[in-house]
Amino acid sequence: MRSPEATVTEATAAETLRTLLAGQPVGIVGLGLMGGSLGLDLQALGVVVHGLVRREAVAERALSRGLASRVGTDPALLQDCGLVVLALPLDLLLQPPSSLVAALPPGALVIDLGSVKGPVLTSLQPLLPRFVACHPMAGTAEAGVEAGLAGLYAGRPWVIAPSGQESPGDLLLVEALARAVGAVPVRCDAGDHDRAVALVSHLPVLVSAALLLAADQGGSLGQDGFAALLRQLASSGFADTTRVGGGNPVLGALMAEGNRDSLLQALALYRRQLDRLTAAVEQQDWPGLKQDLERSAEVRPDFL
Amino acid sequence: MRSPEATVTEATAAETLRTLLAGQPVGIVGLGLMGGSLGLDLQALGVVVHGLVRREAVAERALSRGLASRVGTDPALLQDCGLVVLALPLDLLLQPPSSLVAALPPGALVIDLGSVKGPVLTSLQPLLPRFVACHPMAGTAEAGVEAGLAGLYAGRPWVIAPSGQESPGDLLLVEALARAVGAVPVRCDAGDHDRAVALVSHLPVLVSAALLLAADQGGSLGQDGFAALLRQLASSGFADTTRVGGGNPVLGALMAEGNRDSLLQALALYRRQLDRLTAAVEQQDWPGLKQDLERSAEVRPDFL
C-alpha cells in the first residue's frame, strides 16, 4: 500500500522522467522478471518501451503480454532510445557480447539491473560513454517472459552505485525512473553495495542451502524410515529457513561468482558466529548461548 | 482447512477419548501456549478440564479466558483426573520438582508435550507408573497465559514416543486425544525423534541466529553508514532465513540443552555442508556449486 505522499512523489518523478526522455522510447534488453516488470510499469506511465530479446518465440509472447509496444530480435529496435536498460543475467553483464555493445545507441544513457555492482562497473563503464550501475532489490521466485508483473518495484530499494564518472543529469534521470515505478532510490558506493548484499542476500542462500543438504544427508544416515520421519516433522520454521536455499541454482551460482570476494568474507564472518554458538553447546555454556540468542532476537527487527 | 474425512476421524476420536476418560476430567499442568490451547480444544469436545498453575494471577486470567473450567494453584485440583498433561517448559520436565510428582494422582495416565523425548523418558518414566512421552509439533511465536488458542494442533504432527513399557490402552487414549484435536499421531522411537528435531527444528534456530549475528557484526565492521545500508537492503529472503533465529532465546537455549548430543551431530553435518559450499566458492568451482544448489532445490519440496 503506497502512502498519498508516495503517490505524489511517483507522479512528480514520472513527469521528470518523461521530460528528460523528451519523447524518446526506453529500450529494455531482456524481458524476464526484471525487464518485463519494468516494461509494464513504464508503459503505464505513458513511456514508449521497445524490447530486445534473443528468440522470436519470446518476442511474440512478450508482445502478446504487452511488456513493450515493439519487441524483436533486431538490435535496430534500440536505435532511437534515449535510455537503454540492460535487464540481463549477471554473466552477460560481466562478459558483455560485442554484438550487444555494438547494438547500444552511442548517445543513449545505459543502465543495468545486476545484483553485483563493482564487477559490473569494471566490465561495462569502459565500454559505454553514459552508464549508471543500478540494482533494484525486487524479485519473485519466477523467471522468464511470463514472470514480469506490474508493481514489482513498488516500495523496494533501488540501488544506484555511481563511480564518480556519471553526469548529474544522468543520475537525476535514473532516480526519476526508480521513483516513478514506486521504488526508493538508495545511492551508495559499489563496494559497499556488494559487501552488503553478500551479507543479507548471497550468504543467506548458502546458509539455507547447507541446511537442506544437511537435513537430506542426515535422513540418509538414519535407520529405515528416518528420512521419512524427518520430512514429516519439518515444520514452518524449517520451510522459512530453507526458502532461499531452494531457489534458482543458476542465479545462486552466478551471484556467488559475481560477488566472490565479498561472499567469502561474509562466509568467514558467518563461520565464526556458528563456531561460537557450537562452542557454547559443546561446553554446555547455556547462559552464553542464551545471551547470543538474545542478541540475535534483539537485532532482527532492525533488518525488517 | 480440514477435509470431510478428517472431521469424521476427529469426531470418532473424540468419542473414543470421552469413552476412555469415563467422565473423569483432564488435568493440565501449565496453561501457556500448549496447555491453554489444549484446554480450549478439549472443552470444545465436551471434556472437563482442570488447570494447575503456579501463580494466582495466572489462574484468574486462565479462568477468565476459559482455558479450563477450574484453575488454581492447589494440586488437589488434579485429584480426580484420569489423564494429566504436563504442559511445562523442558527444564521442569527434565528435573521435575518433587512437589509436582507428588501432586500427580497415582492412578492417572500422565503425558508430557516437551520438545525432546529421550531425556524426558529418562527423567519421568521411572517416577510415573503410567507415562506416555508426546511432542505435538505445533506453536506460534507467543507464550504465556494469553497465548493459548483453539485449533493450534489441527493438521500438525503429534509425536508419540513409546519406550515399550506403555500399555496398549494408554497408547490408544493418547492417539485418540491427538486425533480429537485434529493432530496427526506419529509413533516413533524417542532417539529418532530427537535426532529428527535436532535437524529440522533445533539446528535451524542456530543456523538462523548465526546469520543475524554475522550480519550485525558485518555492519559494525564497515564504514560509517554501512550498518544502516545493510539494514536497508535486507529483504524478505533475509527476513525468512532469520525468523527462527529471532525467536524466544530461553526456549532456544533449553532445546539445545535438552537435545545437546543430537544437536551437536546435526551441527557437525551442517558444518560439513557449509564447508563444501564454501570450498566451491573458494576454488571457483561454479559447476560444483550449481550442482549442490540444484540438489538443495530438489530436496526441499519433500520437507514442506
Coordinates of C-alpha atoms in Angstrom, one line a residue:
Chain A
M1 CA 0.0 0.0 0.0
R2 CA 1.6 3.3 -1.0
S3 CA 1.0 6.4 1.0
P4 CA -0.5 9.5 -0.5
E5 CA 2.9 11.2 -0.3
A6 CA 4.5 8.3 -2.2
T7 CA 1.9 8.6 -4.9
V8 CA 2.6 12.4 -5.3
T9 CA 6.4 11.6 -5.4
E10 CA 5.8 9.0 -8.1
A11 CA 3.7 11.3 -10.2
T12 CA 6.3 14.1 -10.0
A13 CA 9.1 11.6 -10.8
A14 CA 7.1 10.2 -13.8
E15 CA 6.7 13.8 -15.1
T16 CA 10.5 14.4 -14.7
L17 CA 11.3 11.1 -16.4
R18 CA 9.0 12.0 -19.4
T19 CA 10.6 15.4 -19.6
L20 CA 14.1 14.1 -19.6
L21 CA 13.3 11.4 -22.1
A22 CA 11.8 14.1 -24.4
G23 CA 9.6 11.6 -26.2
Q24 CA 12.3 9.0 -26.9
P25 CA 11.5 5.4 -26.2
V26 CA 13.1 3.4 -23.4
G27 CA 14.8 0.2 -24.7
I28 CA 14.8 -2.8 -22.5
V29 CA 17.2 -5.6 -23.3
G30 CA 15.8 -8.8 -21.8
L31 CA 12.1 -9.1 -20.9
G32 CA 12.3 -11.6 -18.0
L33 CA 11.1 -10.8 -14.5
M34 CA 13.1 -7.6 -14.1
G35 CA 12.8 -6.2 -17.6
G36 CA 9.2 -7.3 -18.2
S37 CA 8.0 -5.8 -15.0
L38 CA 9.8 -2.5 -15.8
G39 CA 8.2 -2.5 -19.3
L40 CA 4.7 -2.9 -17.8
D41 CA 5.3 -0.1 -15.3
L42 CA 6.9 2.3 -17.7
Q43 CA 4.1 1.9 -20.3
A44 CA 1.5 2.6 -17.5
L45 CA 3.3 5.9 -17.1
G46 CA 2.9 6.8 -20.7
V47 CA 6.5 5.9 -21.7
V48 CA 7.1 4.1 -25.0
V49 CA 9.0 0.9 -24.5
H50 CA 11.0 -1.2 -27.1
G51 CA 12.1 -4.6 -26.1
L52 CA 15.1 -6.6 -27.4
V53 CA 15.2 -10.3 -26.9
R54 CA 17.1 -13.2 -28.3
R55 CA 14.4 -15.5 -29.6
E56 CA 11.5 -14.9 -31.9
A57 CA 9.1 -17.1 -29.7
V58 CA 9.9 -14.9 -26.7
A59 CA 9.4 -11.8 -28.7
E60 CA 5.9 -13.0 -29.7
R61 CA 5.0 -13.9 -26.2
A62 CA 6.3 -10.6 -24.7
L63 CA 4.3 -8.7 -27.3
S64 CA 1.1 -10.5 -26.5
R65 CA 1.7 -9.9 -22.8
G66 CA 2.2 -6.2 -23.6
L67 CA 5.6 -6.0 -21.9
A68 CA 6.6 -3.5 -24.6
S69 CA 4.9 -1.9 -27.6
R70 CA 7.6 -3.2 -30.0
V71 CA 9.6 -6.4 -29.4
G72 CA 12.0 -8.2 -31.6
T73 CA 15.4 -9.8 -32.0
D74 CA 16.8 -7.0 -34.2
P75 CA 19.1 -4.5 -32.4
A76 CA 17.9 -1.7 -34.6
L77 CA 14.9 -1.6 -32.2
L78 CA 17.1 0.3 -29.8
Q79 CA 18.2 2.9 -32.3
D80 CA 16.0 5.9 -31.2
C81 CA 16.1 5.0 -27.5
G82 CA 17.3 7.7 -25.1
L83 CA 17.7 5.2 -22.2
V84 CA 18.5 1.5 -22.5
V85 CA 18.0 -0.8 -19.6
L86 CA 20.2 -4.0 -19.6
A87 CA 17.9 -6.4 -17.8
L88 CA 20.2 -9.4 -18.4
P89 CA 21.7 -12.2 -16.3
L90 CA 24.8 -11.3 -14.5
D91 CA 27.1 -13.4 -16.7
L92 CA 26.2 -11.4 -19.7
L93 CA 26.8 -8.1 -17.8
L94 CA 30.2 -9.3 -16.7
Q95 CA 31.2 -10.5 -20.1
P96 CA 29.1 -8.5 -22.5
P97 CA 29.0 -9.9 -26.0
S98 CA 30.4 -7.5 -28.5
S99 CA 27.2 -7.7 -30.6
L100 CA 25.3 -6.4 -27.5
V101 CA 27.7 -3.5 -27.0
A102 CA 27.5 -2.7 -30.7
A103 CA 23.7 -2.6 -30.6
L104 CA 23.6 0.1 -28.0
P105 CA 22.9 3.6 -29.5
P106 CA 26.1 5.6 -28.8
G107 CA 24.3 8.7 -27.4
A108 CA 22.0 6.8 -25.0
L109 CA 22.2 6.5 -21.3
V110 CA 22.6 2.8 -20.4
I111 CA 21.8 1.2 -17.0
D112 CA 22.0 -2.3 -15.8
L113 CA 19.9 -4.1 -13.1
G114 CA 22.5 -6.7 -12.0
S115 CA 22.9 -7.9 -8.4
V116 CA 26.6 -7.0 -8.1
K117 CA 27.9 -3.6 -8.8
G118 CA 31.7 -3.4 -8.5
P119 CA 32.4 -6.0 -11.2
V120 CA 29.7 -4.6 -13.5
L121 CA 31.2 -1.1 -13.3
T122 CA 34.5 -2.6 -14.3
S123 CA 33.1 -4.6 -17.2
L124 CA 30.6 -2.0 -18.6
Q125 CA 31.7 1.5 -17.8
P126 CA 34.8 1.5 -20.0
L127 CA 32.6 0.4 -22.9
L128 CA 29.8 2.9 -22.5
P129 CA 30.1 6.7 -22.6
R130 CA 27.0 7.1 -20.4
F131 CA 26.5 4.3 -17.9
V132 CA 24.8 4.2 -14.4
A133 CA 25.0 0.9 -12.4
C134 CA 21.8 0.0 -10.7
H135 CA 20.4 -2.8 -8.6
P136 CA 16.6 -2.7 -7.9
M137 CA 16.2 -5.1 -5.0
A138 CA 12.9 -6.7 -6.0
G139 CA 12.1 -10.2 -7.2
T140 CA 9.8 -13.2 -7.0
A141 CA 10.6 -16.9 -7.4
E142 CA 9.6 -16.7 -11.1
A143 CA 11.8 -16.1 -14.2
G144 CA 11.3 -15.7 -17.9
V145 CA 8.9 -13.9 -20.2
E146 CA 5.9 -15.0 -18.2
A147 CA 7.3 -13.6 -14.9
G148 CA 7.1 -9.8 -15.4
L149 CA 4.4 -8.2 -13.3
A150 CA 3.2 -4.6 -12.7
G151 CA 4.2 -3.0 -9.4
L152 CA 7.2 -5.3 -8.8
Y153 CA 9.5 -2.4 -7.7
A154 CA 6.9 -0.6 -5.5
G155 CA 8.4 0.1 -2.1
R156 CA 11.7 -1.7 -2.8
P157 CA 15.2 -0.2 -2.6
W158 CA 16.7 0.7 -6.0
V159 CA 20.4 0.9 -5.5
I160 CA 22.3 3.4 -7.7
A161 CA 26.1 3.0 -7.4
P162 CA 27.9 5.9 -9.1
S163 CA 31.6 5.6 -9.8
G164 CA 32.0 9.4 -10.0
Q165 CA 32.1 9.5 -13.8
E166 CA 28.4 9.9 -14.2
S167 CA 26.8 13.3 -15.1
P168 CA 24.4 14.8 -12.6
G169 CA 21.7 14.8 -15.3
D170 CA 22.0 11.0 -15.9
L171 CA 21.8 10.3 -12.1
L172 CA 18.7 12.5 -11.9
L173 CA 17.1 10.6 -14.8
V174 CA 17.8 7.2 -13.1
E175 CA 16.4 8.5 -9.8
A176 CA 13.3 9.7 -11.5
L177 CA 13.0 6.3 -13.2
A178 CA 13.3 4.5 -9.8
R179 CA 10.8 6.8 -8.1
A180 CA 8.4 6.7 -11.0
V181 CA 7.9 2.9 -10.6
G182 CA 7.5 3.4 -6.8
A183 CA 11.0 2.3 -5.8
V184 CA 13.2 4.0 -3.2
P185 CA 16.5 5.2 -4.7
V186 CA 19.5 4.4 -2.5
R187 CA 22.8 5.9 -3.6
C188 CA 25.9 4.0 -2.3
D189 CA 29.4 3.0 -3.2
A190 CA 29.5 -0.1 -5.4
G191 CA 31.9 -1.9 -3.0
D192 CA 29.6 -1.2 0.0
H193 CA 26.6 -2.5 -2.0
D194 CA 28.5 -5.7 -2.9
R195 CA 29.6 -6.3 0.7
A196 CA 26.0 -5.6 2.0
V197 CA 24.2 -7.9 -0.5
A198 CA 26.9 -10.6 0.3
L199 CA 25.7 -10.5 3.9
V200 CA 22.0 -10.1 3.6
S201 CA 21.3 -11.7 0.2
H202 CA 24.0 -14.1 -1.1
L203 CA 25.2 -15.5 2.3
P204 CA 21.6 -16.5 3.2
V205 CA 21.3 -18.6 0.0
L206 CA 24.3 -20.7 1.0
V207 CA 23.4 -20.8 4.7
S208 CA 19.9 -22.0 3.8
A209 CA 21.1 -24.5 1.1
A210 CA 23.6 -26.0 3.5
L211 CA 20.7 -26.7 5.9
L212 CA 18.7 -28.5 3.2
L213 CA 21.8 -30.6 2.3
A214 CA 22.5 -31.4 5.9
A215 CA 18.9 -32.5 6.6
D216 CA 18.9 -34.6 3.4
Q217 CA 22.2 -36.2 4.4
G218 CA 21.1 -36.7 8.0
G219 CA 18.0 -38.5 6.6
S220 CA 20.1 -40.9 4.6
L221 CA 22.3 -41.7 7.5
G222 CA 19.5 -42.9 9.8
Q223 CA 17.6 -46.2 10.1
D224 CA 14.9 -47.3 7.7
G225 CA 12.1 -44.7 7.9
F226 CA 14.2 -42.0 9.4
A227 CA 14.3 -39.9 6.2
A228 CA 10.5 -40.0 6.0
L229 CA 10.2 -39.1 9.7
L230 CA 12.5 -36.1 9.2
R231 CA 10.3 -34.9 6.3
Q232 CA 7.1 -35.4 8.3
L233 CA 8.4 -33.4 11.3
A234 CA 9.8 -30.5 9.3
S235 CA 7.5 -27.5 10.1
S236 CA 7.1 -23.9 9.0
G237 CA 10.4 -22.9 10.8
F238 CA 12.3 -25.3 8.5
A239 CA 10.3 -24.1 5.5
D240 CA 11.2 -20.5 6.2
T241 CA 14.8 -21.0 6.9
T242 CA 15.3 -23.0 3.7
R243 CA 13.2 -20.9 1.3
V244 CA 16.1 -19.0 -0.3
G245 CA 18.3 -22.2 -0.4
G246 CA 15.6 -23.8 -2.5
G247 CA 15.7 -21.0 -5.1
N248 CA 17.1 -20.9 -8.7
P249 CA 20.5 -22.7 -8.7
V250 CA 21.7 -20.9 -11.8
L251 CA 21.1 -17.5 -10.2
G252 CA 22.6 -18.6 -7.0
A253 CA 25.8 -19.8 -8.6
L254 CA 26.0 -16.6 -10.8
M255 CA 25.7 -14.3 -7.7
A256 CA 28.4 -16.3 -5.9
E257 CA 30.7 -16.0 -9.0
G258 CA 30.0 -12.3 -9.5
N259 CA 30.4 -11.4 -5.8
R260 CA 33.0 -14.0 -4.8
D261 CA 35.3 -11.8 -2.6
S262 CA 32.6 -10.2 -0.5
L263 CA 30.8 -13.6 -0.2
L264 CA 33.9 -15.3 1.1
Q265 CA 34.3 -12.5 3.7
A266 CA 30.6 -12.9 4.7
L267 CA 31.1 -16.7 4.9
A268 CA 34.1 -16.2 7.2
L269 CA 32.1 -13.9 9.5
Y270 CA 29.2 -16.4 9.5
R271 CA 31.5 -19.3 10.2
R272 CA 32.9 -17.5 13.3
Q273 CA 29.4 -16.9 14.7
L274 CA 28.4 -20.5 14.0
D275 CA 31.6 -21.7 15.7
R276 CA 30.7 -19.5 18.7
L277 CA 27.2 -21.0 19.1
T278 CA 28.6 -24.5 18.5
A279 CA 31.2 -24.0 21.2
A280 CA 28.5 -22.8 23.7
V281 CA 26.6 -26.1 23.0
E282 CA 29.8 -28.2 23.3
Q283 CA 30.9 -26.5 26.5
Q284 CA 27.3 -26.5 27.9
D285 CA 27.6 -22.8 28.3
W286 CA 23.8 -22.3 28.4
P287 CA 23.9 -18.7 29.8
G288 CA 26.3 -17.8 27.0
L289 CA 24.1 -19.4 24.4
K290 CA 21.0 -17.7 25.8
Q291 CA 22.9 -14.4 25.6
D292 CA 23.8 -14.9 22.0
L293 CA 20.2 -15.8 21.1
E294 CA 19.0 -12.7 23.0
R295 CA 21.4 -10.6 20.8
S296 CA 20.1 -12.2 17.6
A297 CA 16.5 -11.7 18.6
E298 CA 17.3 -8.1 19.5
V299 CA 19.0 -7.1 16.2
R300 CA 16.5 -8.8 13.9
P301 CA 13.8 -6.1 13.9
D302 CA 16.3 -3.6 12.6
F303 CA 16.6 -5.7 9.4
L304 CA 12.9 -6.0 8.7
Chain B
M1 CA -9.0 -26.4 6.2
R2 CA -9.8 -29.9 7.3
S3 CA -11.1 -32.4 4.9
P4 CA -14.5 -34.1 5.5
E5 CA -12.6 -37.4 6.2
A6 CA -10.5 -35.6 8.9
T7 CA -13.6 -34.2 10.5
V8 CA -15.1 -37.7 10.7
T9 CA -11.9 -39.1 12.2
E10 CA -11.8 -36.3 14.8
A11 CA -15.4 -36.9 15.8
T12 CA -14.7 -40.7 16.2
A13 CA -11.6 -40.0 18.1
A14 CA -13.4 -37.5 20.4
E15 CA -16.0 -40.2 21.1
T16 CA -13.2 -42.8 21.9
L17 CA -11.5 -40.2 24.2
R18 CA -14.7 -39.5 26.1
T19 CA -15.4 -43.2 26.5
L20 CA -11.9 -43.9 27.8
L21 CA -11.9 -41.0 30.2
A22 CA -15.3 -42.2 31.5
G23 CA -16.3 -38.8 32.7
Q24 CA -13.1 -38.0 34.5
P25 CA -11.6 -34.6 34.0
V26 CA -8.3 -34.0 32.2
G27 CA -5.8 -32.1 34.3
I28 CA -3.4 -29.7 32.5
V29 CA -0.3 -28.6 34.4
G30 CA 0.7 -25.3 32.8
L31 CA -1.7 -23.1 30.8
G32 CA 0.7 -21.4 28.4
L33 CA 0.6 -21.8 24.6
M34 CA 0.5 -25.6 24.5
G35 CA -1.6 -26.3 27.7
G36 CA -4.0 -23.4 27.2
S37 CA -4.7 -24.4 23.5
L38 CA -5.3 -28.0 24.5
G39 CA -7.7 -26.8 27.3
L40 CA -9.7 -24.8 24.8
D41 CA -9.9 -27.7 22.3
L42 CA -10.8 -30.4 24.9
Q43 CA -13.6 -28.3 26.4
A44 CA -15.0 -27.7 22.9
L45 CA -15.2 -31.6 22.7
G46 CA -17.2 -31.8 25.9
V47 CA -14.3 -32.9 28.1
V48 CA -14.0 -31.3 31.5
V49 CA -10.6 -29.6 32.1
H50 CA -8.8 -28.7 35.3
G51 CA -5.8 -26.4 35.2
L52 CA -2.9 -26.3 37.6
V53 CA -0.7 -23.2 37.5
R54 CA 1.9 -21.6 39.8
R55 CA 0.5 -18.1 40.3
E56 CA -2.9 -16.9 41.4
A57 CA -2.9 -14.0 38.9
V58 CA -2.3 -16.5 36.1
A59 CA -5.1 -18.7 37.5
E60 CA -7.6 -15.8 37.4
R61 CA -6.6 -14.9 33.8
A62 CA -6.8 -18.5 32.6
L63 CA -10.2 -18.8 34.1
S64 CA -11.5 -15.6 32.5
R65 CA -10.1 -16.8 29.2
G66 CA -11.9 -20.1 29.7
L67 CA -8.8 -22.3 29.2
A68 CA -10.2 -24.7 31.8
S69 CA -13.4 -24.9 33.9
R70 CA -11.4 -25.0 37.2
V71 CA -8.0 -23.4 37.6
G72 CA -5.9 -22.9 40.7
T73 CA -2.5 -23.3 42.4
D74 CA -3.6 -26.2 44.6
P75 CA -2.5 -29.6 43.3
A76 CA -5.7 -31.1 44.8
L77 CA -7.3 -29.9 41.5
L78 CA -5.8 -32.9 39.8
Q79 CA -7.2 -35.5 42.2
D80 CA -10.0 -36.9 40.1
C81 CA -8.2 -36.6 36.8
G82 CA -7.9 -39.7 34.6
L83 CA -5.3 -38.1 32.4
V84 CA -2.8 -35.4 33.3
V85 CA -1.0 -33.4 30.7
L86 CA 2.4 -31.8 31.7
A87 CA 2.4 -28.7 29.5
L88 CA 5.6 -27.4 31.1
P89 CA 8.9 -25.9 30.0
L90 CA 11.6 -28.5 29.2
D91 CA 13.7 -27.8 32.3
L92 CA 10.8 -28.7 34.6
L93 CA 10.3 -32.0 32.7
L94 CA 13.9 -32.9 32.9
Q95 CA 14.2 -32.1 36.6
P96 CA 10.7 -32.4 37.9
P97 CA 10.2 -30.8 41.3
S98 CA 9.2 -33.4 43.8
S99 CA 6.1 -31.3 44.7
L100 CA 4.9 -31.8 41.1
V101 CA 5.4 -35.5 41.1
A102 CA 3.6 -35.8 44.5
A103 CA 0.7 -33.8 43.1
L104 CA 0.0 -36.3 40.3
P105 CA -2.8 -38.8 41.1
P106 CA -1.2 -42.2 41.3
G107 CA -3.7 -43.9 39.0
A108 CA -3.7 -41.3 36.3
L109 CA -2.2 -41.6 32.9
V110 CA 0.4 -38.8 32.6
I111 CA 1.7 -37.4 29.3
D112 CA 4.2 -34.6 28.5
L113 CA 4.4 -32.2 25.5
G114 CA 8.1 -31.5 25.6
S115 CA 10.3 -30.9 22.6
V116 CA 12.8 -33.7 23.3
K117 CA 11.8 -37.2 24.1
G118 CA 14.8 -39.4 25.2
P119 CA 15.8 -37.3 28.2
V120 CA 12.2 -36.8 29.2
L121 CA 11.5 -40.6 29.2
T122 CA 14.7 -41.0 31.4
S123 CA 13.6 -38.3 33.8
L124 CA 9.8 -39.1 34.1
Q125 CA 9.1 -42.7 33.3
P126 CA 10.8 -44.1 36.4
L127 CA 8.7 -41.8 38.6
L128 CA 5.3 -42.4 37.0
P129 CA 3.5 -45.8 36.7
R130 CA 1.6 -44.7 33.6
F131 CA 3.5 -42.3 31.3
V132 CA 3.5 -41.6 27.6
A133 CA 6.0 -39.2 26.1
C134 CA 4.5 -36.9 23.5
H135 CA 5.6 -34.0 21.3
P136 CA 2.9 -32.2 19.4
M137 CA 4.8 -30.1 16.8
A138 CA 2.7 -27.0 16.9
G139 CA 3.4 -23.5 18.0
T140 CA 3.3 -19.8 17.4
A141 CA 5.7 -17.0 18.5
E142 CA 3.6 -16.4 21.6
A143 CA 4.0 -17.7 25.1
G144 CA 2.1 -17.4 28.4
V145 CA -1.5 -17.5 29.6
E146 CA -2.6 -15.1 26.7
A147 CA -1.1 -17.4 24.0
G148 CA -3.4 -20.4 24.0
L149 CA -5.7 -20.6 21.0
A150 CA -8.3 -23.0 19.7
G151 CA -7.2 -25.2 16.8
L152 CA -3.5 -24.9 17.4
Y153 CA -2.9 -28.6 16.9
A154 CA -5.1 -29.1 13.7
G155 CA -3.1 -30.7 10.9
R156 CA 0.1 -30.8 12.9
P157 CA 2.2 -34.0 13.7
W158 CA 1.7 -35.2 17.3
V159 CA 4.7 -37.4 18.1
I160 CA 4.1 -40.3 20.5
A161 CA 7.4 -41.9 21.6
P162 CA 6.8 -45.2 23.4
S163 CA 9.6 -46.8 25.3
G164 CA 7.8 -50.2 25.3
Q165 CA 6.6 -50.0 28.9
E166 CA 3.3 -48.4 28.0
S167 CA 0.0 -50.3 27.9
P168 CA -1.8 -50.6 24.6
G169 CA -4.8 -48.9 26.2
D170 CA -2.8 -45.9 27.3
L171 CA -1.3 -45.5 23.8
L172 CA -4.8 -45.8 22.3
L173 CA -6.1 -43.0 24.6
V174 CA -3.2 -40.7 23.7
E175 CA -3.8 -41.3 19.9
A176 CA -7.5 -40.6 20.4
L177 CA -6.5 -37.3 22.2
A178 CA -4.2 -36.3 19.4
R179 CA -6.8 -37.1 16.7
A180 CA -9.6 -35.5 18.6
V181 CA -7.8 -32.1 18.4
G182 CA -7.1 -32.6 14.7
A183 CA -3.5 -33.6 15.0
V184 CA -1.8 -36.5 13.1
P185 CA -0.3 -39.0 15.5
V186 CA 3.2 -40.1 14.6
R187 CA 4.6 -43.0 16.6
C188 CA 8.4 -43.2 16.6
D189 CA 11.4 -44.1 18.7
A190 CA 12.4 -41.3 21.1
G191 CA 16.0 -41.3 19.8
D192 CA 14.8 -41.0 16.2
H193 CA 12.5 -38.1 17.3
D194 CA 15.4 -36.3 19.0
R195 CA 17.7 -36.8 16.0
A196 CA 15.0 -35.6 13.6
V197 CA 14.0 -32.4 15.6
A198 CA 17.7 -31.6 16.0
L199 CA 18.0 -31.5 12.2
V200 CA 14.7 -29.8 11.2
S201 CA 13.9 -27.7 14.3
H202 CA 16.8 -27.0 16.7
L203 CA 19.6 -26.7 14.0
P204 CA 17.7 -24.1 12.0
V205 CA 17.5 -21.9 15.2
L206 CA 21.3 -21.8 15.4
V207 CA 21.9 -21.6 11.7
S208 CA 19.5 -18.6 11.6
A209 CA 20.8 -16.9 14.7
A210 CA 24.4 -17.1 13.4
L211 CA 23.2 -15.3 10.2
L212 CA 21.8 -12.5 12.3
L213 CA 24.9 -12.2 14.4
A214 CA 27.1 -12.3 11.3
A215 CA 25.1 -9.6 9.6
D216 CA 25.1 -7.5 12.7
Q217 CA 28.9 -7.9 13.1
G218 CA 29.5 -7.2 9.4
G219 CA 27.6 -4.0 9.8
S220 CA 29.7 -2.8 12.7
L221 CA 33.0 -3.6 10.8
G222 CA 32.1 -1.4 7.8
Q223 CA 32.5 2.4 7.2
D224 CA 30.1 5.0 8.6
G225 CA 26.6 4.3 7.3
F226 CA 27.3 0.7 6.3
A227 CA 25.3 -0.8 9.1
A228 CA 22.3 1.3 8.0
L229 CA 22.8 0.3 4.4
L230 CA 22.8 -3.3 5.4
R231 CA 19.5 -3.0 7.2
Q232 CA 18.0 -1.0 4.3
L233 CA 19.0 -3.7 1.7
A234 CA 17.8 -6.7 3.8
S235 CA 14.8 -8.1 2.0
S236 CA 12.2 -10.8 2.5
G237 CA 14.8 -13.6 1.9
F238 CA 16.8 -12.3 4.9
A239 CA 13.6 -12.0 6.9
D240 CA 12.6 -15.6 6.2
T241 CA 16.0 -17.1 6.8
T242 CA 16.3 -15.4 10.1
R243 CA 12.8 -15.8 11.5
V244 CA 13.5 -18.7 13.8
G245 CA 16.9 -17.2 14.9
G246 CA 14.9 -14.2 16.2
G247 CA 12.7 -16.4 18.4
N248 CA 12.5 -16.9 22.1
P249 CA 16.1 -17.1 23.5
V250 CA 15.1 -19.0 26.6
L251 CA 13.3 -21.7 24.6
G252 CA 16.2 -21.9 22.2
A253 CA 18.8 -22.5 24.9
L254 CA 16.5 -25.0 26.7
M255 CA 16.1 -27.0 23.5
A256 CA 19.8 -27.0 22.9
E257 CA 20.4 -28.1 26.5
G258 CA 17.8 -30.9 26.3
N259 CA 18.9 -32.2 23.0
R260 CA 22.6 -31.5 23.1
D261 CA 24.0 -34.7 21.7
S262 CA 21.7 -34.8 18.6
L263 CA 22.2 -31.1 18.1
L264 CA 26.0 -31.4 18.1
Q265 CA 25.7 -34.2 15.5
A266 CA 23.4 -32.0 13.4
L267 CA 25.8 -29.1 13.7
A268 CA 28.6 -31.3 12.5
L269 CA 26.6 -32.4 9.5
Y270 CA 25.7 -28.8 8.7
R271 CA 29.3 -27.7 9.1
R272 CA 30.4 -30.2 6.5
Q273 CA 27.8 -29.0 4.0
L274 CA 28.7 -25.3 4.6
D275 CA 32.4 -26.2 4.2
R276 CA 31.6 -27.9 0.9
L277 CA 29.8 -24.9 -0.4
T278 CA 32.5 -22.5 0.8
A279 CA 35.2 -24.6 -0.8
A280 CA 33.3 -24.5 -4.1
V281 CA 33.3 -20.6 -3.9
E282 CA 36.9 -20.5 -2.9
Q283 CA 38.0 -22.8 -5.7
Q284 CA 35.7 -21.1 -8.2
D285 CA 34.1 -24.5 -8.8
W286 CA 30.9 -22.9 -10.2
P287 CA 29.5 -26.1 -11.9
G288 CA 30.0 -27.9 -8.5
L289 CA 28.3 -25.1 -6.6
K290 CA 25.4 -25.1 -9.1
Q291 CA 25.1 -28.9 -8.7
D292 CA 24.8 -28.5 -4.9
L293 CA 22.2 -25.7 -5.2
E294 CA 20.3 -27.9 -7.7
R295 CA 20.3 -30.7 -5.1
S296 CA 19.1 -28.4 -2.3
A297 CA 16.3 -27.0 -4.5
E298 CA 15.4 -30.6 -5.5
V299 CA 15.1 -32.0 -1.9
R300 CA 13.2 -29.0 -0.4
P301 CA 9.7 -29.8 -1.6
D302 CA 9.8 -33.2 0.3
F303 CA 10.2 -31.2 3.5
L304 CA 7.2 -29.0 3.0

